Amino acid sequence: MSYETILVEQRGAVTLITLNRPKSLNALNSQVLEELIVAFGAYEADPSQRCAVLTGSGEKAFAAGADIKEMADKAATDFYTGDFFSRWTSHLVKTTRKPWIAAVNGFALGGGCELAMMADFIIASENAKFGQPEIKLGVAPGMGGSQRLTRAVGKAKAMDMCLTSRMMDAVEAERSGLVSRVVPLASLIDEAVAAAEAIAAMPPVATIANKEMVNAAFEMTLDQGLLFERRVFQILTATEDKAEGMAAFIEKRPGVWKGR
Ligand code: CO8
């Protein structure tokens, strides 16, 4: 499929997806969503691809939010009957079981911040700025900002950002647990792809299992989560990759994974 609003490139086992509407600071419209669904679906289905990186084109923005010009004339019934925004989470979070990293270059505002928070983790450039400024438009986060941001940075900072529309810079975002690493803008893609390559080199079954376990922490009680973790760990011990991983450690050589 040819895309108009995103760029997709494979670098070895890593799929690099770039939001490509730089003139509107990569604002997220319906076409971006449809193309991302196809691109993430292709990534998920391709066994040669082991990790993905999502970034924004240009140096200014990852994504400055949902496309305000597209939303401006929509009626409430359009948002409601079309269940606007629900497909972002269902496709990019729920059905994408393989890992992906958001490489945030510049503004990640509104839906842009929410899209980044759907990733398994965020690597930010030094000029990154995160915010949920929807209140200034007379609305509120609609794609997870009130929930995922609060879980990531806690009530005080999430409330501050949602109510005042204050942006968080990269240093504060790392200090607050929103991003895992901050790197210079010039090396952002290299660093994110290197992190993705590190993940791509891990045993495939254990990769999906680790992702599922960490995500379970947001859905389960501690007791349920600990049980889930233990059971999945126990199942992993039946894989050929477990036998290979332990043998490789003892024999002081790299493991060769079968994905089973
Ligand atoms: N939608 C549409 N166009 C946008 C958006 C946007 N969110 N953000 C920027 N643009 C456009 C501008 O209109 C402008 O276009 P033009 O040149 O044709 O006038 C171009 O991008 C450049 O923007 P600016 O001239 O404003 O650039 P500045 O450097 O002066 O300012 C800012 C940069 C601070 C990022 C500023 O553009 C801004 O405040 N943008 C809007 C940020 C915002 O309010 N985001 C939240 C949107 S609402 C939302 O995301 C709802 C979430 C619900 C779920 C979403 C699911 C997808």
Coordinates of N, CA, C and O in Angstrom, one line a residue, residues 91-201:
H91 N -6.5 -0.5 17.8 CA -5.5 -1.0 16.8 C -4.1 -0.9 17.3 O -3.3 -1.8 17.1
L92 N -3.7 0.3 17.8 CA -2.3 0.5 18.1 C -1.9 -0.1 19.5 O -0.7 -0.3 19.7
V93 N -2.9 -0.3 20.3 CA -2.5 -0.8 21.7 C -3.0 -2.3 21.8 O -2.2 -3.2 22.0
K94 N -4.3 -2.5 21.6 CA -4.8 -3.8 21.8 C -4.3 -4.9 20.8 O -4.0 -6.0 21.2
T95 N -4.4 -4.6 19.5 CA -4.0 -5.6 18.6 C -2.6 -5.6 18.2 O -2.2 -6.5 17.4
T96 N -1.8 -4.7 18.6 CA -0.4 -4.7 18.3 C 0.3 -5.3 19.5 O 0.6 -4.7 20.5
R97 N 0.6 -6.6 19.4 CA 1.2 -7.3 20.5 C 2.7 -7.2 20.5 O 3.4 -7.4 21.5
K98 N 3.3 -7.0 19.3 CA 4.8 -6.7 19.2 C 5.1 -5.4 19.8 O 4.3 -4.4 19.8
P99 N 6.3 -5.2 20.2 CA 6.7 -3.9 20.8 C 6.9 -2.8 19.9 O 7.2 -3.0 18.7
W100 N 6.6 -1.5 20.3 CA 6.9 -0.4 19.5 C 7.3 0.8 20.5 O 6.8 0.9 21.6
I101 N 8.1 1.6 20.0 CA 8.7 2.8 20.7 C 8.3 4.1 20.1 O 8.3 4.2 18.8
A102 N 7.9 5.1 20.9 CA 7.6 6.4 20.3 C 8.9 7.2 20.5 O 9.5 7.3 21.5
A103 N 9.4 7.7 19.3 CA 10.6 8.6 19.4 C 10.1 10.0 19.2 O 9.7 10.4 18.1
V104 N 9.9 10.8 20.3 CA 9.3 12.1 20.3 C 10.2 13.2 20.0 O 11.1 13.5 20.8
N105 N 10.1 13.8 18.8 CA 10.9 14.9 18.4 C 10.1 16.2 18.4 O 9.3 16.5 17.6
G106 N 10.2 17.0 19.5 CA 9.5 18.2 19.5 C 8.1 18.1 20.2 O 7.9 17.3 21.1
F107 N 7.1 18.8 19.7 CA 5.8 18.9 20.4 C 5.1 17.5 20.3 O 5.0 16.9 19.2
A108 N 4.6 17.1 21.4 CA 3.6 15.9 21.5 C 2.5 16.5 22.3 O 2.5 16.4 23.6
L109 N 1.5 17.0 21.6 CA 0.4 17.7 22.3 C -0.9 17.1 22.1 O -1.2 16.5 21.0
G110 N -1.8 17.1 23.1 CA -3.1 16.5 22.9 C -3.0 15.1 22.4 O -2.4 14.2 23.0
G111 N -3.7 14.8 21.2 CA -3.6 13.5 20.7 C -2.2 13.0 20.4 O -2.0 11.8 20.3
G112 N -1.3 14.0 20.2 CA 0.1 13.6 19.9 C 0.7 13.0 21.2 O 1.5 12.0 21.1
C113 N 0.4 13.6 22.3 CA 1.0 13.1 23.6 C 0.3 11.8 23.9 O 0.9 10.8 24.3
E114 N -1.0 11.7 23.6 CA -1.8 10.4 23.8 C -1.3 9.3 22.9 O -1.2 8.2 23.3
L115 N -1.0 9.6 21.7 CA -0.4 8.6 20.8 C 0.9 8.1 21.3 O 1.2 6.9 21.3
A116 N 1.8 9.1 21.7 CA 3.1 8.6 22.2 C 2.9 7.7 23.4 O 3.7 6.7 23.6
M117 N 1.9 8.0 24.3 CA 1.7 7.2 25.5 C 1.2 5.9 25.2 O 1.2 5.0 26.1
M118 N 0.7 5.6 24.0 CA 0.2 4.3 23.6 C 1.4 3.4 23.3 O 1.3 2.1 23.3
A119 N 2.6 4.0 23.1 CA 3.8 3.2 22.8 C 4.2 2.4 24.1 O 3.8 2.7 25.2
D120 N 5.1 1.4 23.9 CA 5.5 0.7 25.0 C 6.5 1.5 25.9 O 6.5 1.4 27.1
F121 N 7.2 2.4 25.2 CA 7.9 3.4 26.0 C 8.3 4.6 25.0 O 8.2 4.4 23.8
I122 N 8.7 5.7 25.6 CA 8.9 6.9 24.9 C 10.4 7.3 25.0 O 10.9 7.3 26.2
I123 N 11.1 7.5 23.9 CA 12.4 8.1 23.9 C 12.2 9.5 23.4 O 11.6 9.7 22.3
A124 N 12.7 10.5 24.1 CA 12.4 11.9 23.7 C 13.7 12.6 23.3 O 14.7 12.4 23.9
S125 N 13.5 13.6 22.4 CA 14.7 14.4 22.1 C 14.7 15.6 23.1 O 13.7 15.8 23.8
E126 N 15.8 16.3 23.2 CA 16.0 17.3 24.2 C 15.0 18.4 24.0 O 14.7 19.1 25.0
N127 N 14.5 18.6 22.8 CA 13.5 19.7 22.6 C 12.1 19.3 22.7 O 11.2 20.0 22.3
A128 N 11.8 18.0 23.1 CA 10.5 17.5 23.2 C 9.7 18.3 24.2 O 10.2 18.8 25.3
K129 N 8.4 18.5 23.9 CA 7.4 19.1 24.8 C 6.1 18.3 24.8 O 5.6 18.1 23.8
F130 N 5.7 18.0 26.0 CA 4.5 17.2 26.1 C 3.4 18.0 26.8 O 3.6 18.8 27.7
G131 N 2.1 17.9 26.3 CA 1.1 18.6 26.9 C -0.3 18.1 26.5 O -0.5 17.4 25.5
Q132 N -1.3 18.5 27.3 CA -2.7 18.1 27.1 C -3.4 19.5 27.1 O -4.1 19.8 28.1
P133 N -3.3 20.2 26.0 CA -3.9 21.6 26.0 C -5.4 21.7 25.5 O -5.9 22.7 25.2
E134 N -6.0 20.5 25.5 CA -7.4 20.5 24.9 C -8.3 21.4 25.6 O -9.3 21.9 25.0
I135 N -8.1 21.7 26.9 CA -9.0 22.5 27.7 C -9.2 23.9 27.0 O -10.2 24.5 27.0
K136 N -8.1 24.4 26.3 CA -8.1 25.7 25.7 C -9.1 25.7 24.5 O -9.4 26.7 24.0
L137 N -9.4 24.5 24.0 CA -10.3 24.3 22.8 C -11.7 24.1 23.3 O -12.6 23.8 22.5
G138 N -11.9 24.1 24.6 CA -13.2 23.8 25.1 C -13.6 22.3 25.2 O -14.7 21.9 25.4
V139 N -12.5 21.5 25.1 CA -12.7 20.0 25.2 C -11.8 19.5 26.3 O -11.4 20.2 27.2
A140 N -11.4 18.2 26.1 CA -10.5 17.5 27.1 C -9.8 16.4 26.4 O -10.2 16.1 25.2
P141 N -8.9 15.8 27.0 CA -8.2 14.6 26.3 C -9.3 13.6 25.9 O -10.3 13.4 26.6
G142 N -9.1 13.0 24.7 CA -10.1 12.1 24.2 C -9.6 10.7 23.8 O -10.3 9.9 23.3
M143 N -8.3 10.6 24.0 CA -7.6 9.4 23.5 C -6.7 8.8 24.5 O -5.7 8.2 24.2
G144 N -7.1 9.0 25.8 CA -6.3 8.4 26.9 C -5.5 9.3 27.7 O -4.9 8.9 28.7
G145 N -5.5 10.6 27.4 CA -4.6 11.5 28.2 C -4.9 11.6 29.6 O -4.0 11.6 30.5
S146 N -6.2 11.7 30.0 CA -6.5 11.8 31.4 C -6.1 10.5 32.2 O -5.9 10.6 33.4
Q147 N -6.1 9.4 31.5 CA -5.9 8.1 32.1 C -4.4 7.7 32.1 O -3.8 7.4 33.1
R148 N -3.8 7.7 30.9 CA -2.4 7.2 30.7 C -1.5 8.2 31.3 O -0.5 7.9 31.9
L149 N -1.7 9.5 31.1 CA -0.8 10.5 31.7 C -0.8 10.5 33.2 O 0.2 10.5 33.9
T150 N -2.0 10.3 33.8 CA -2.1 10.2 35.2 C -1.4 9.0 35.8 O -0.7 9.1 36.8
R151 N -1.5 7.9 35.1 CA -0.8 6.7 35.5 C 0.7 6.9 35.4 O 1.5 6.4 36.2
A152 N 1.1 7.6 34.4 CA 2.6 7.8 34.2 C 3.2 8.8 35.1 O 4.3 8.5 35.7
V153 N 2.5 9.9 35.3 CA 3.2 11.0 36.1 C 2.5 11.3 37.4 O 3.0 12.2 38.2
G154 N 1.4 10.7 37.7 CA 0.7 11.0 39.0 C -0.4 12.1 38.8 O -0.4 12.9 37.9
K155 N -1.2 12.2 39.8 CA -2.3 13.1 39.8 C -1.9 14.6 39.7 O -2.4 15.4 38.9
A156 N -0.9 15.0 40.5 CA -0.5 16.4 40.7 C -0.1 16.9 39.3 O -0.6 18.0 38.8
K157 N 0.8 16.3 38.6 CA 1.3 16.8 37.4 C 0.3 16.7 36.3 O 0.1 17.5 35.4
A158 N -0.5 15.5 36.2 CA -1.5 15.4 35.2 C -2.6 16.4 35.3 O -3.0 17.0 34.3
M159 N -3.0 16.7 36.6 CA -4.0 17.7 36.8 C -3.5 19.1 36.4 O -4.2 19.8 35.7
D160 N -2.3 19.4 36.8 CA -1.6 20.7 36.4 C -1.6 20.8 34.9 O -2.1 21.8 34.3
M161 N -1.2 19.8 34.2 CA -1.1 19.9 32.7 C -2.5 20.0 32.0 O -2.6 20.8 31.1
C162 N -3.4 19.2 32.5 CA -4.8 19.2 31.9 C -5.5 20.5 32.2 O -6.2 21.1 31.4
L163 N -5.4 21.0 33.4 CA -6.1 22.2 33.8 C -5.5 23.5 33.4 O -6.2 24.5 33.1
T164 N -4.1 23.6 33.4 CA -3.5 24.8 33.0 C -3.0 24.8 31.6 O -2.6 25.8 31.0
S165 N -2.9 23.6 31.0 CA -2.4 23.4 29.6 C -0.9 23.6 29.6 O -0.3 23.7 28.5
R166 N -0.2 23.6 30.8 CA 1.2 23.8 30.8 C 1.9 22.6 30.1 O 1.5 21.4 30.3
M167 N 3.0 22.9 29.4 CA 3.7 21.8 28.7 C 4.9 21.4 29.6 O 5.4 22.1 30.4
M168 N 5.2 20.1 29.5 CA 6.3 19.5 30.3 C 7.5 19.3 29.3 O 7.3 18.8 28.2
D169 N 8.6 19.8 29.7 CA 9.8 19.6 28.8 C 10.4 18.2 29.0 O 10.0 17.5 29.9
A170 N 11.4 17.9 28.2 CA 11.9 16.6 28.2 C 12.6 16.2 29.5 O 12.4 15.1 30.0
V171 N 13.2 17.2 30.1 CA 13.9 16.9 31.4 C 12.9 16.5 32.5 O 13.0 15.5 33.2
E172 N 11.8 17.3 32.6 CA 10.7 17.1 33.5 C 10.0 15.8 33.2 O 9.7 15.0 34.1
A173 N 9.9 15.5 31.9 CA 9.2 14.3 31.5 C 9.9 13.0 31.9 O 9.4 12.0 32.3
E174 N 11.3 13.1 31.8 CA 12.1 12.0 32.2 C 12.0 11.8 33.7 O 11.8 10.7 34.3
R175 N 12.2 13.0 34.4 CA 12.1 13.0 35.9 C 10.8 12.4 36.4 O 10.7 11.8 37.4
S176 N 9.7 12.7 35.6 CA 8.4 12.3 36.1 C 8.0 10.9 35.7 O 6.9 10.4 36.0
G177 N 8.8 10.2 34.9 CA 8.5 8.9 34.5 C 7.7 8.8 33.2 O 7.2 7.7 32.9
L178 N 7.5 9.9 32.5 CA 6.8 9.8 31.2 C 7.6 9.3 30.1 O 7.1 8.6 29.2
V179 N 8.9 9.5 30.1 CA 9.8 9.0 29.1 C 10.9 8.2 29.7 O 11.3 8.5 30.8
S180 N 11.4 7.3 28.9 CA 12.5 6.4 29.5 C 13.9 7.0 29.3 O 14.8 6.8 30.1
R181 N 14.1 7.8 28.2 CA 15.4 8.4 27.9 C 15.2 9.7 27.2 O 14.3 9.8 26.4
V182 N 16.2 10.6 27.4 CA 16.2 11.8 26.7 C 17.6 11.8 25.9 O 18.6 11.6 26.5
V183 N 17.5 12.1 24.6 CA 18.7 12.1 23.8 C 18.7 13.4 22.9 O 17.7 14.0 22.7
P184 N 19.9 13.8 22.4 CA 19.9 14.9 21.5 C 19.1 14.6 20.2 O 19.0 13.5 19.8
L185 N 18.5 15.7 19.7 CA 17.6 15.6 18.6 C 18.3 14.9 17.4 O 17.7 14.0 16.7
A186 N 19.5 15.3 17.2 CA 20.3 14.8 16.0 C 20.5 13.2 16.1 O 20.6 12.6 15.1
S187 N 20.5 12.7 17.3 CA 20.7 11.2 17.4 C 19.4 10.5 17.8 O 19.5 9.3 18.0
L188 N 18.3 11.2 17.8 CA 17.0 10.5 18.3 C 16.7 9.2 17.5 O 16.4 8.2 18.1
I189 N 16.7 9.3 16.2 CA 16.3 8.1 15.4 C 17.3 7.0 15.6 O 16.9 5.8 15.8
D190 N 18.6 7.4 15.6 CA 19.6 6.3 15.7 C 19.4 5.6 17.1 O 19.5 4.4 17.2
E191 N 19.2 6.5 18.1 CA 19.1 5.9 19.5 C 17.8 5.0 19.6 O 17.8 3.9 20.2
A192 N 16.7 5.5 19.0 CA 15.5 4.7 19.1 C 15.6 3.4 18.3 O 15.1 2.4 18.7
V193 N 16.2 3.5 17.1 CA 16.4 2.3 16.3 C 17.3 1.3 17.0 O 17.1 0.1 17.0
A194 N 18.3 1.9 17.6 CA 19.3 1.0 18.4 C 18.5 0.3 19.5 O 18.7 -0.9 19.7
A195 N 17.7 1.0 20.2 CA 16.9 0.4 21.3 C 15.9 -0.7 20.7 O 15.8 -1.8 21.2
A196 N 15.4 -0.4 19.5 CA 14.5 -1.3 18.8 C 15.3 -2.5 18.4 O 14.8 -3.7 18.4
E197 N 16.5 -2.3 17.9 CA 17.3 -3.5 17.5 C 17.7 -4.3 18.7 O 17.7 -5.6 18.5
A198 N 17.9 -3.7 19.8 CA 18.2 -4.5 21.0 C 17.0 -5.4 21.4 O 17.2 -6.6 21.7
I199 N 15.8 -4.8 21.2 CA 14.6 -5.6 21.5 C 14.4 -6.7 20.4 O 14.1 -7.9 20.7
A200 N 14.7 -6.3 19.2 CA 14.6 -7.3 18.1 C 15.5 -8.5 18.2 O 15.2 -9.6 17.7
A201 N 16.6 -8.3 19.0 CA 17.5 -9.4 19.1 C 17.1 -10.4 20.3 O 17.8 -11.4 20.5

